[in-house]
Coordinates of C-alpha atoms in Angstrom, one line a residue:
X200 CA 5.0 -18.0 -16.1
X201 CA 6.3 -16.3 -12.6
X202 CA 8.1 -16.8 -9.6
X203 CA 8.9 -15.0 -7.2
X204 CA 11.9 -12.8 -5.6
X205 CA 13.9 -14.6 -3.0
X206 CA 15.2 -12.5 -1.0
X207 CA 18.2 -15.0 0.2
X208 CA 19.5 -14.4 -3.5
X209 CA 22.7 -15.9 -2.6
X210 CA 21.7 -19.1 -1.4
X211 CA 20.3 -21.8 -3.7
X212 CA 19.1 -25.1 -2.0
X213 CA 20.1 -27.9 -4.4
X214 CA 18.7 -28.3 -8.0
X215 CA 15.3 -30.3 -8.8
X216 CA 15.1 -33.6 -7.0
X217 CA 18.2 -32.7 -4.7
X218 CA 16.4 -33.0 -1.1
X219 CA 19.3 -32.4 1.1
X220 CA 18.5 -30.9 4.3
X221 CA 18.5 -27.3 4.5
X222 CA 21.9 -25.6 6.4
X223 CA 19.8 -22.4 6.7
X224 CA 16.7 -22.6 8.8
X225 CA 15.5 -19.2 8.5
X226 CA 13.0 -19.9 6.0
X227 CA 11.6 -22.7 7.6
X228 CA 9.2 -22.9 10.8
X229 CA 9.4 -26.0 13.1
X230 CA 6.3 -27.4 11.1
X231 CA 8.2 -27.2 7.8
X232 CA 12.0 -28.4 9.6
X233 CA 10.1 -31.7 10.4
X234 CA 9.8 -32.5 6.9
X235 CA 13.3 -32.3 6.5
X236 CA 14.1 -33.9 10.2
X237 CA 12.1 -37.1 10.3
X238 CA 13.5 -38.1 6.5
X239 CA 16.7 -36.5 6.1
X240 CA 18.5 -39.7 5.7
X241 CA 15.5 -41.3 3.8
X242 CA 15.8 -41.4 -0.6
X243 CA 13.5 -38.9 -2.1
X244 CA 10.4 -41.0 -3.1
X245 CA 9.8 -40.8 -7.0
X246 CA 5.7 -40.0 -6.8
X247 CA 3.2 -43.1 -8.1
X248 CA 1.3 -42.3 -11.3
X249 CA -1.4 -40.8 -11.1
X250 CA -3.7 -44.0 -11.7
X251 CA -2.4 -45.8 -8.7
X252 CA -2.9 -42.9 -6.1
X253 CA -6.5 -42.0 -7.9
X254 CA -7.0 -45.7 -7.6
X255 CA -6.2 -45.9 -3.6
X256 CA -7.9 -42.6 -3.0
X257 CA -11.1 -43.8 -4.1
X258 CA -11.6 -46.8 -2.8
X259 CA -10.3 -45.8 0.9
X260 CA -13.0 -45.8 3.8
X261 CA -14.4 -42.7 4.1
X262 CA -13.1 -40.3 7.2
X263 CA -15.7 -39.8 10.2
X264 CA -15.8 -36.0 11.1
X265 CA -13.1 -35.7 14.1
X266 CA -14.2 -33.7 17.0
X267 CA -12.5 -30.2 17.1
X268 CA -10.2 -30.0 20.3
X269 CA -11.4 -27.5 23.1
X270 CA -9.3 -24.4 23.9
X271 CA -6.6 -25.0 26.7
X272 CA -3.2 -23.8 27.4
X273 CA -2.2 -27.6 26.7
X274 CA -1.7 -30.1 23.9
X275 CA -4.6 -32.0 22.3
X276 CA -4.8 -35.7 22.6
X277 CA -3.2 -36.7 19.7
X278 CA -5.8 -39.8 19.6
X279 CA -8.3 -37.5 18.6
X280 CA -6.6 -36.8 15.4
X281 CA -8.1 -38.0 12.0
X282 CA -5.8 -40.4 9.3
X283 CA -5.3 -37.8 6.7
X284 CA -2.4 -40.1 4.9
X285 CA -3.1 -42.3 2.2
X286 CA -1.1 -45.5 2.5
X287 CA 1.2 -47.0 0.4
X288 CA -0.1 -48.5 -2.7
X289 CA 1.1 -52.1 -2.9
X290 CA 3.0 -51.6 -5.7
X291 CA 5.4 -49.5 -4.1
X292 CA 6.8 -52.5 -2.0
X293 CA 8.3 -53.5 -5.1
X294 CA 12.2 -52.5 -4.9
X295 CA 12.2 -52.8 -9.2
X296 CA 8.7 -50.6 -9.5
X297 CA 10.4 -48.3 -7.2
X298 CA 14.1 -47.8 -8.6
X299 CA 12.0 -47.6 -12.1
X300 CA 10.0 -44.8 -10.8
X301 CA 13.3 -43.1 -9.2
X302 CA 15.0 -43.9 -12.6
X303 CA 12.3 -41.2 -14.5
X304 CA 13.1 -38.3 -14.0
X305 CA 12.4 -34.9 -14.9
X306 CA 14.5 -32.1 -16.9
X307 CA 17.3 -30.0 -15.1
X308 CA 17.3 -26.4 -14.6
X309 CA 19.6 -24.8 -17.6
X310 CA 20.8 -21.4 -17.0
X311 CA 18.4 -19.7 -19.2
X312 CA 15.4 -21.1 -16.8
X313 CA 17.4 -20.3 -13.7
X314 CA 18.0 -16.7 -15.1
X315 CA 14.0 -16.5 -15.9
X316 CA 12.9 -17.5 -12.2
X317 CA 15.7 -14.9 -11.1
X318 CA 14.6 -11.9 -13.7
X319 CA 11.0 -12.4 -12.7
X320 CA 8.6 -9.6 -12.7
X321 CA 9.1 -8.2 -9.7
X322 CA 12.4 -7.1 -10.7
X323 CA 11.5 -6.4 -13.9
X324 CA 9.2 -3.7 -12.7
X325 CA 11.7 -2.3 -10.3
X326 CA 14.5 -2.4 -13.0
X327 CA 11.8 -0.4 -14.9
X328 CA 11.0 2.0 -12.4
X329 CA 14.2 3.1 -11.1
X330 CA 15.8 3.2 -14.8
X331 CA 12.9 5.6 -15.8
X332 CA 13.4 7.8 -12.8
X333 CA 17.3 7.6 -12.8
X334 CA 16.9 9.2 -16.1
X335 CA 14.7 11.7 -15.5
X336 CA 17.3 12.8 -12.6
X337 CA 20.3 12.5 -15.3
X338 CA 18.1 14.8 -17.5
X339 CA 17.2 16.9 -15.0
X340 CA 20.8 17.9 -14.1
X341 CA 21.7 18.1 -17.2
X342 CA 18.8 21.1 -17.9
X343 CA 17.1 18.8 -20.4
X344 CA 13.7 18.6 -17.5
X345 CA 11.8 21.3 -17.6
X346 CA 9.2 20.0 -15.6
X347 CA 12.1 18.6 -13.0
X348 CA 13.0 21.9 -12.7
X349 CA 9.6 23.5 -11.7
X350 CA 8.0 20.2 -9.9
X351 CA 10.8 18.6 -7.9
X352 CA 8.5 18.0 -5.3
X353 CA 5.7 16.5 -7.5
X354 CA 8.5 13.4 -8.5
X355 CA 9.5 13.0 -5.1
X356 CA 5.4 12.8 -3.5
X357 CA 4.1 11.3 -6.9
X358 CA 6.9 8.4 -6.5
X359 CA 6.6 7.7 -2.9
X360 CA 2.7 7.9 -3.3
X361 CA 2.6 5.0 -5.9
X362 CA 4.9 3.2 -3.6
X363 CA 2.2 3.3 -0.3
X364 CA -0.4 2.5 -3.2
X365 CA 1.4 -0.6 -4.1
X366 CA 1.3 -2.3 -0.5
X367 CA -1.9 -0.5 0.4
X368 CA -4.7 -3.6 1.5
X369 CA -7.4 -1.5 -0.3
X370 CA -6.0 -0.8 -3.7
X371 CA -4.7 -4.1 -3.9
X372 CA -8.1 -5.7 -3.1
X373 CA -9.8 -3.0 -5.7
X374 CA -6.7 -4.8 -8.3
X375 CA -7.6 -8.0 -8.1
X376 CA -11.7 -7.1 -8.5
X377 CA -10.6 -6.2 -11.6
X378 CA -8.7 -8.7 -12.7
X379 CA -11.1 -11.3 -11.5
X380 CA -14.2 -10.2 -13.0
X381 CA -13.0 -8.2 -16.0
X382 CA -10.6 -11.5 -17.4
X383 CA -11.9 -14.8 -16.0
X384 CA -15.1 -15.4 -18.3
X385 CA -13.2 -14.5 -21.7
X386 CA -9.8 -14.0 -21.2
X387 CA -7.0 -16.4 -22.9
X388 CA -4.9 -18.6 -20.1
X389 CA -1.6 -16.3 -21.3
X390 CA -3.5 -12.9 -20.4
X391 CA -4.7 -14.2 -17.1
X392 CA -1.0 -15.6 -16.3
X393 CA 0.1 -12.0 -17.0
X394 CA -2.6 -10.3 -15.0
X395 CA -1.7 -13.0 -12.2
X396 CA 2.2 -12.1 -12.5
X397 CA 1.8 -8.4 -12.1
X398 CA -0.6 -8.4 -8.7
X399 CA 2.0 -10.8 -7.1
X400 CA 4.9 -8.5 -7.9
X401 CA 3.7 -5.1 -7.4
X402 CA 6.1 -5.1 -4.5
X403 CA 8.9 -4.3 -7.5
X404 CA 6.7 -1.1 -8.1
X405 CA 6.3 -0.6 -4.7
X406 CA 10.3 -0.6 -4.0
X407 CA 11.7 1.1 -7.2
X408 CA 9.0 4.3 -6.2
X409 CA 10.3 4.5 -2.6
X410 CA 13.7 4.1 -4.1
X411 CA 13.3 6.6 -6.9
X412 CA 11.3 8.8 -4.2
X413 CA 14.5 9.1 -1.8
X414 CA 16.7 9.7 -5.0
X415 CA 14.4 12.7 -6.1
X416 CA 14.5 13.7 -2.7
X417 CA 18.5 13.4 -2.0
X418 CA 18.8 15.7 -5.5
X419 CA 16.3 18.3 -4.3
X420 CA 18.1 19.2 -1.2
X421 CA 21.1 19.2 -3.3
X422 CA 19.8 22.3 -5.3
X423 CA 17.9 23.6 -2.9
X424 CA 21.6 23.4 -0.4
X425 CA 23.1 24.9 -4.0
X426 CA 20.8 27.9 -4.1
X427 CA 21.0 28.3 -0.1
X428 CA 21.4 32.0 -0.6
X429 CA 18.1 32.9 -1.9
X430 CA 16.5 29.8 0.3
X431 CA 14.9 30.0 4.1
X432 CA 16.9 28.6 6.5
X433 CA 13.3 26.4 7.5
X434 CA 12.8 25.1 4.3
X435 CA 16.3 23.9 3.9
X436 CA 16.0 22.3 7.7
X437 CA 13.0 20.4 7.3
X438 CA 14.3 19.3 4.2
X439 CA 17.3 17.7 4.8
X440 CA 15.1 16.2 7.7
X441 CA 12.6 14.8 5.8
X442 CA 15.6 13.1 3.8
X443 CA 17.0 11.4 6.4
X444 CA 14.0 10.4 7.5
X445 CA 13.0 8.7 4.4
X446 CA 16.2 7.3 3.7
X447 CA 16.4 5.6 6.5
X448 CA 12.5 3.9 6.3
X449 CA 13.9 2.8 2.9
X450 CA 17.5 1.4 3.9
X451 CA 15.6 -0.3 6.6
X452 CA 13.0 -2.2 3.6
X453 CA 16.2 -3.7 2.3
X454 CA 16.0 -7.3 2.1
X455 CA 18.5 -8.6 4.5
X456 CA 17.4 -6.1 7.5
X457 CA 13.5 -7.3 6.6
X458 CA 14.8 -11.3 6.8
X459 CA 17.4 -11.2 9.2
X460 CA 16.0 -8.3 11.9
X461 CA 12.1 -8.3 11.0
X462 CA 11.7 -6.0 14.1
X463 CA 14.2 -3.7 13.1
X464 CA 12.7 -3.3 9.6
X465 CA 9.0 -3.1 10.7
X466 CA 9.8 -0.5 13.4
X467 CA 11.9 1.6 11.3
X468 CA 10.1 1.2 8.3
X469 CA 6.5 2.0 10.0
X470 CA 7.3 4.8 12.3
X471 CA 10.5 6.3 11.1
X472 CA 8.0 6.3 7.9
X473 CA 5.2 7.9 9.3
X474 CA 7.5 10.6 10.8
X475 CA 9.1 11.2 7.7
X476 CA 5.0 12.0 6.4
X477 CA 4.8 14.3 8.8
X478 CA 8.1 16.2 7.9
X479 CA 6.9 15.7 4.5
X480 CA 4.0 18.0 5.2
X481 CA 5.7 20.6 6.3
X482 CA 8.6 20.4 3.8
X483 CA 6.0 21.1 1.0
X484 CA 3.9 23.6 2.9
X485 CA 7.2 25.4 4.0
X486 CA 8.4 25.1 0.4
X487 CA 5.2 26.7 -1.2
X488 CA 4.7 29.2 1.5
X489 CA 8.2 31.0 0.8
X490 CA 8.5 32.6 -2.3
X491 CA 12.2 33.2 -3.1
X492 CA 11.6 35.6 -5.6
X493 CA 11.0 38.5 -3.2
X494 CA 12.2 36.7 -0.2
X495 CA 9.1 36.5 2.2
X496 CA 6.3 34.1 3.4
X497 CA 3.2 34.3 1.6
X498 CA -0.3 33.6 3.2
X499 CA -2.5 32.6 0.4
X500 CA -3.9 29.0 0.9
X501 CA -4.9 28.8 -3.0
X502 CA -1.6 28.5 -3.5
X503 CA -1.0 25.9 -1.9
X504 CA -3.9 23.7 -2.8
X505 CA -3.5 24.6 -6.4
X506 CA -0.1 22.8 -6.5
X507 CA 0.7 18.9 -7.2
X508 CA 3.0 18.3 -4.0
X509 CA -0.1 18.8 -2.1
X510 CA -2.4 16.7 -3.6
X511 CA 0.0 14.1 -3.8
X512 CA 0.8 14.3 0.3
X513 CA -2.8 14.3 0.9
X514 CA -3.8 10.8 -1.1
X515 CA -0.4 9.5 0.3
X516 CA -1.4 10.2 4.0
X517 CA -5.0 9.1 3.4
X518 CA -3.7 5.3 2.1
X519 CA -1.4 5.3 4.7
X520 CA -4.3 5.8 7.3
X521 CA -6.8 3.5 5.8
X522 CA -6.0 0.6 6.8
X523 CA -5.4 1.5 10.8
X524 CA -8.9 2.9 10.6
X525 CA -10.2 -0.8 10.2
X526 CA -7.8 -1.6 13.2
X527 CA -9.7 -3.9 16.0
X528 CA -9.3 -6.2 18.8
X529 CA -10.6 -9.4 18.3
X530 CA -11.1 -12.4 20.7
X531 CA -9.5 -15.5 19.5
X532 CA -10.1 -19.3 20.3
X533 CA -6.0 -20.9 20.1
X534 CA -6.3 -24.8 20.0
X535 CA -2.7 -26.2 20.7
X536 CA -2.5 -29.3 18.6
X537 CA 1.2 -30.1 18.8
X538 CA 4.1 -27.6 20.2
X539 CA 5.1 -26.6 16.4
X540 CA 1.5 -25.7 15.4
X541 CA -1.1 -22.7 16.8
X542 CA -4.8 -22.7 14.8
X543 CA -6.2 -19.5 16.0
X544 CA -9.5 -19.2 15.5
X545 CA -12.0 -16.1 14.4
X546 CA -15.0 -14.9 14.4
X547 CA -16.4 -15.0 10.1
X548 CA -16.4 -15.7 7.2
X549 CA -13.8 -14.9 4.3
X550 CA -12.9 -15.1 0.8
X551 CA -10.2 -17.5 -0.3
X552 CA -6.7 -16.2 -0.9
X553 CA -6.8 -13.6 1.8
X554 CA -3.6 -13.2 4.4
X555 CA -4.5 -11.2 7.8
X556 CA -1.6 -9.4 10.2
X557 CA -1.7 -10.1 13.8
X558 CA -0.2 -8.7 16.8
X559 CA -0.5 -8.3 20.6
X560 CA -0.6 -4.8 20.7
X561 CA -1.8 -2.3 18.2
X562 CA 0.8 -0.8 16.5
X563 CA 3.9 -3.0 16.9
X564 CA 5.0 -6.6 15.5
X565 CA 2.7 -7.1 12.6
X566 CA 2.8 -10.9 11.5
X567 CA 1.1 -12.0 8.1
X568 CA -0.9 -15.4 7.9
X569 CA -2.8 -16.7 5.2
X570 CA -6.5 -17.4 6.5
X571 CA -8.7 -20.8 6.2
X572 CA -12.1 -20.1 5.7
X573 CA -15.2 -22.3 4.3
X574 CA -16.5 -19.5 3.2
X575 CA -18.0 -16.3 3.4
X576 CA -21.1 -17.2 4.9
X577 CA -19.1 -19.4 7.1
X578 CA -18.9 -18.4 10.9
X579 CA -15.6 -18.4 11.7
X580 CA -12.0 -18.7 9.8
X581 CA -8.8 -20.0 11.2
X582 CA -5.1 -19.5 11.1
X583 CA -2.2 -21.7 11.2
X584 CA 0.8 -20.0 12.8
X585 CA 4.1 -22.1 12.8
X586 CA 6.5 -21.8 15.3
X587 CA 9.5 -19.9 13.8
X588 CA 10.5 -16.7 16.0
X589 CA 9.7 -14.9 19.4
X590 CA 5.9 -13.8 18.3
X591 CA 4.6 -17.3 17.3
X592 CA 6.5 -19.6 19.9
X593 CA 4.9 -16.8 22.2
X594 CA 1.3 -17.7 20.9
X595 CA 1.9 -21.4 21.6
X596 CA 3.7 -20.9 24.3
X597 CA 1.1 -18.1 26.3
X598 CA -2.1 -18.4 23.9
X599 CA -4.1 -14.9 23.7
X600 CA -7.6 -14.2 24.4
X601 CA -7.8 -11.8 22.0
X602 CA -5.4 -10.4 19.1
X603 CA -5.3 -6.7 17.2
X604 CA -6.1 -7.2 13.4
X605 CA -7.1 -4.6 10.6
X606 CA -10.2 -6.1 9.5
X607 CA -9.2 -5.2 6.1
X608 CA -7.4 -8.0 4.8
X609 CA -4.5 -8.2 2.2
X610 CA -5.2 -10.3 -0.8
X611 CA -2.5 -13.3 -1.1
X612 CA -1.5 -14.5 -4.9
X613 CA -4.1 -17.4 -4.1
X614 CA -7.0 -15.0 -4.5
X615 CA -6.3 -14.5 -8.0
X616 CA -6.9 -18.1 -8.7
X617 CA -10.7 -17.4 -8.8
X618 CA -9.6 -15.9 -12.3
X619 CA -8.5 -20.2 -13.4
X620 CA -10.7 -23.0 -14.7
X621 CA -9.1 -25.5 -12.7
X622 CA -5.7 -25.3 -10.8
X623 CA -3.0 -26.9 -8.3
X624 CA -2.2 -25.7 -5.4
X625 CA 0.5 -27.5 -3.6
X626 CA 2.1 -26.6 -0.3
X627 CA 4.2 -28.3 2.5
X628 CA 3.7 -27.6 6.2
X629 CA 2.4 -24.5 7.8
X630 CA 1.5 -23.6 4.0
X631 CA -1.9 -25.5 4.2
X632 CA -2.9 -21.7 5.7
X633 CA -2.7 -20.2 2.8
X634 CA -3.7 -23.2 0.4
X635 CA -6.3 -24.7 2.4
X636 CA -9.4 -22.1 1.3
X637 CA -8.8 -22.2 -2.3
X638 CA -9.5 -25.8 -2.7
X639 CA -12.2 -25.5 -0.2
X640 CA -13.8 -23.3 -1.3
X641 CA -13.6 -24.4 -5.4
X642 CA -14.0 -27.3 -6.3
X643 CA -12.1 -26.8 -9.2
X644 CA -9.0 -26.9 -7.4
X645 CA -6.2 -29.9 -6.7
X646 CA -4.7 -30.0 -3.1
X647 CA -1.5 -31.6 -2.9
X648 CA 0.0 -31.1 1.1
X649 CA 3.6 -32.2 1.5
X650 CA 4.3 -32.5 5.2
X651 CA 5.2 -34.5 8.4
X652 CA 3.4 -36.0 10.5
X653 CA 0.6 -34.0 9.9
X654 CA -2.2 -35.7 11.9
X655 CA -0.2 -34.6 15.2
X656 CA 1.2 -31.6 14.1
X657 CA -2.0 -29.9 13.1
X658 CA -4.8 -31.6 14.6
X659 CA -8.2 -32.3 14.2
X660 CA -9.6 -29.2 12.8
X661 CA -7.4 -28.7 9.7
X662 CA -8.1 -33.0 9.3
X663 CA -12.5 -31.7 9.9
X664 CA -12.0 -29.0 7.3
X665 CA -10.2 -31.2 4.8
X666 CA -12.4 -33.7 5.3
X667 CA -15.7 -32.0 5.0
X668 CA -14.7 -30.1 2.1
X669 CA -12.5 -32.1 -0.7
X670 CA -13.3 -35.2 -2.3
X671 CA -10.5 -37.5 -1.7
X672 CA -10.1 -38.1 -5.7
X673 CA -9.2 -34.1 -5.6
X674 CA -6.5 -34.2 -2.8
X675 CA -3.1 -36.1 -1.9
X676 CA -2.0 -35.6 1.2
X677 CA 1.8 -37.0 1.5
X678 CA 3.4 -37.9 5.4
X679 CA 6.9 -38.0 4.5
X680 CA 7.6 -39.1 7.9
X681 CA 5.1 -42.4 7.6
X682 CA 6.3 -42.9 3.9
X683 CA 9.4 -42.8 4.3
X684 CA 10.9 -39.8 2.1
X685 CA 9.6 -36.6 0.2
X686 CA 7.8 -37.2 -2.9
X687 CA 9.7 -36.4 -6.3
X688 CA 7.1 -33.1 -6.3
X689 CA 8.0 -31.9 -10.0
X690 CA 7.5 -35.6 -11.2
X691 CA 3.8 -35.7 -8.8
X692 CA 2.9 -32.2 -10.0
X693 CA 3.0 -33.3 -13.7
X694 CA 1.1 -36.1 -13.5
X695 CA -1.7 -34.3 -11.8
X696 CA -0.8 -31.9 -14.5
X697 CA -2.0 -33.7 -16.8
X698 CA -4.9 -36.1 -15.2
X699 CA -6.4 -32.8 -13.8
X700 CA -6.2 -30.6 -16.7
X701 CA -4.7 -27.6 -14.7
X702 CA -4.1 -24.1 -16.2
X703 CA -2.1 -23.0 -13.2
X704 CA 0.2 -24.0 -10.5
X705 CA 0.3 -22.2 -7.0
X706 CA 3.0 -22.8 -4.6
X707 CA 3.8 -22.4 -0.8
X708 CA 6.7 -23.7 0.5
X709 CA 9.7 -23.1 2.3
X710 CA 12.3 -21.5 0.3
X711 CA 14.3 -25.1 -0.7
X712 CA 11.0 -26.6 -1.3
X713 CA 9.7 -23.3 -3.8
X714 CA 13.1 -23.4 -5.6
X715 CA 12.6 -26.8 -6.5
X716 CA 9.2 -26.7 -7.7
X717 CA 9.4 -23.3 -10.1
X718 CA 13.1 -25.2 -11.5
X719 CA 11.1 -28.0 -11.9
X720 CA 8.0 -26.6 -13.3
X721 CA 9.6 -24.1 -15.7
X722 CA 11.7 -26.9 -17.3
X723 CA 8.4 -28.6 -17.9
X724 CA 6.8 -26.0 -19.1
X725 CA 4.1 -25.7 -16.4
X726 CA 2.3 -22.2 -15.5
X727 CA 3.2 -22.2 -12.0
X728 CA 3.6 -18.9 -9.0
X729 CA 6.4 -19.6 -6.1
X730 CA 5.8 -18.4 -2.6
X731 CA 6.9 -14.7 -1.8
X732 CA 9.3 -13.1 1.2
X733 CA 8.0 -10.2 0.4
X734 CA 5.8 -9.0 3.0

């Protein structure tokens, strides 16, 4: 069982089944505050067994394909929009049924399982890493590391090389081959759930390396600084460069620069980064090329390319430039549906569980979006982007023609579902992006979307690909705004729990909503994966 890391750490919204309204928007787009807007004086609704909504669902007319709105720099007729809420079942106009169904509730969140969510494996790993390399520094100047002592260099590249590995698209994609096809035909459900856990937290790995990286680095310029006498002057400059350099694209990962100043981070982090590569190059061939036991520059090339720092900086820079290789503009169809909601739409075909980055130019402002697809022999695949900041108000607001994209995608936690049997993955707003192709795409999969209003918000080619593509018996589709409240989601996810016969539970939702759902789920025992802010 997993969650995630969230990176508000301070701020906890309420405990399971307490649906105040958020005070901190940040984590919600305009799609996702409307869940909270239309019903934030409405009671949270207790969800109907199963039997009643599997009752309604099949006997309700069957949906007519809706038309799929043209492109325009407008808003689409809302009359065009499919029905994609189930109605109330009669039963629910009952005040006693429904104070009985409010009455059962689920178990609190003790300590111990609010300590579990919070000690998850992403910080397990970087607890891990950085205690591993925090010893080998202590060791180190303490004489008790040889190898420290005669491949300083090789710690700092081999740390900060595992750390690009760890957020590179094509290792990760290469990860999750593995894990699919070597563990999902014989693999017990705990194994899987592990293998699951690790690929979404990588980013632990990822963060203690860079962070263990910089400390190897800070204590190398420290001796070389304390042996300055025997050192070049050059070596000792481009050192203490590349340290700054690298410090800073670290400082600027931390998590309240990434949440609070995206830009900042993303333009410090990339090119501050990629400066501090270049430095890095010539730190190490600066380094090799002096030899301070005679005190002059040597010219040999073997002996540089017989060393590890070498090696190490050449896979580092060739992961860093892989993915801007696969760097393209693309032309994009933007259907309008509602001023909350863009669907961007692209040309093929695509696995489910993939995210893609976006921008308007090619190297700045880098958005992640999880990607809706039917398939991969499908034509297209589509993108929900939710108005939150300056980039995607700008999309609705001034729609592009065409978008910069690596055509390498990132693989989401939802692309390891193809490991499960049979699954739930449950979302609320703008999250049907990233939920959306999983259930499509297997029909082994539950869709529960928690949202409001959704027929206007997201328009008739989210209602077309939901329609098309999952039976109504393996959906709910809850309009909190039309039924009055939010659903008791812990209480709705263990009924189809149970009915369904899920192994796993996947989650997107804004940070309240996630919270909730992983309290919820761990008290009840339920294998379930929260949504991460760590991209």
């Amino acid at each position: 069982m997993s969650s995630s890391w969230s990176k508000d750490d301070g701020t906890k919204k309420g405990g399971i089944g307490n649906q105040t309204p958020p005070t901190d928007n940040r984590a919600y787009d305009d799609a996702e505050k409307g869940i909270y807007d239309n019903s934030s004086s409405l009671p949270v609704i207790a969800s109907p067994p199963l039997a009643h909504m599997r009752s309604y669902v099949s006997t309700s007319p069957s949906l007519s394909p809706a038309p799929v709105s043209p492109v325009h720099e407008g808003l689409s007729p809302f009359t065009s929009v499919q029905a994609l809420s189930l109605t109330w079942p009669s039963t629910w106009k009952n005040p006693r049924f429904s104070r009985t169904l409010t009455a059962m509730r689920h178990p609190a969140a003790n300590r111990w399982v609010l300590f579990c969510l919070w000690f998850n494996t992403y910080r397990k790993f970087f607890t891990f890493v950085t205690s591993l390399n925090l010893t080998g520094i202590i060791l180190a100047a303490c004489g008790k590391f040889p190898y420290a002592e005669n491949h300083m260099g090789a710690l700092v590249l081999g740390n900060l090389l595992t750390a690009v590995l760890m957020r590179n698209e094509l290792f990760l994609r290469f990860l999750y081959v593995i894990a699919i096809y070597g563990l999902r035909s014989w693999a017990p459900v705990w194994l899987k759930l592990a293998a699951t856990s690790v690929l979404q937290h990588v980013g632990g790995i990822h963060s203690g390396c860079a962070l263990s990286g910089a400390g190897w680095l800070v204590y190398k310029i420290v001796d070389i600084v304390r042996y300055r006498a025997i050192q070049h002057p050059a070596v000792m400059a481009t050192g203490i460069v590349t340290n700054v350099l690298v410090i800073i694209s670290v400082l600027s990962a931390f998590p309240w620069v990434r949440n609070t100043h995206h830009n900042v981070f993303e333009r410090h982090h990339r090119f501050i980064g990629w400066l501090g590569l270049a430095t890095t190059w010539v730190f190490v061939i600066t380094g090799n090329a002096y030899d301070i036991k005679v005190g002059e520059w040597r010219a040999d090339a073997h002996s540089l390319i017989s060393v590890q720092e070498f090696w190490f900086a050449v896979f580092m820079t060739i992961f860093v430039l892989i993915p801007w290789f696969t760097l393209r503009e693309v032309p994009v169809e933007v259907e309008i549906p509602s001023p909350k909601v863009a669907v961007l739409k692209f040309q093929r075909g695509m696995q489910q569980g993939l995210l893609g980055r976006i921008s308007r130019t090619s190297i700045m402002e880098y958005h992640a979006f999880g990607i809706i697809s039917e398939g991969r022999n499908s034509g297209c695949h589509y993108m929900i982007c939710g108005v939150q900041g300056d980039f995607t108000r700008e999309i609705v607001n001034n729609p592009p023609k065409t978008v910069w994209t690596r055509e390498l995608k990132f693989a989401g936690v939802g692309h390891a579902s193809a490991m499960f049997k049979r699954g739930i993955r449950i979302c609320t707003g703008t999250g049907i992006g990233a939920a959306l192709s999983t259930c499509i795409q297997s029909p082994n999969w539950f869709l529960i979307w928690i949202g409001s209003d959704q027929e206007k918000t997201f328009g008739p080619t989210i209602s077309r690909l939901i329609h098309d593509n999952i039976e109504p018996e393996r959906m709910i589709l809850w309009d909190s705004k039309k039924r009055g409240g939010r659903p008791d989601s812990v209480k709705m996810l263990k009924e189809v729990w149970d009915s369904f016969g899920a192994e796993v539970i996947f989650i997107t939702s804004n940070m309240q909503g996630n919270d909730e759902m992983m309290q919820g789920c761990t008290a009840l025992g339920l294998h379930a994966f929260g949504t991460l802010w760590d991209f």
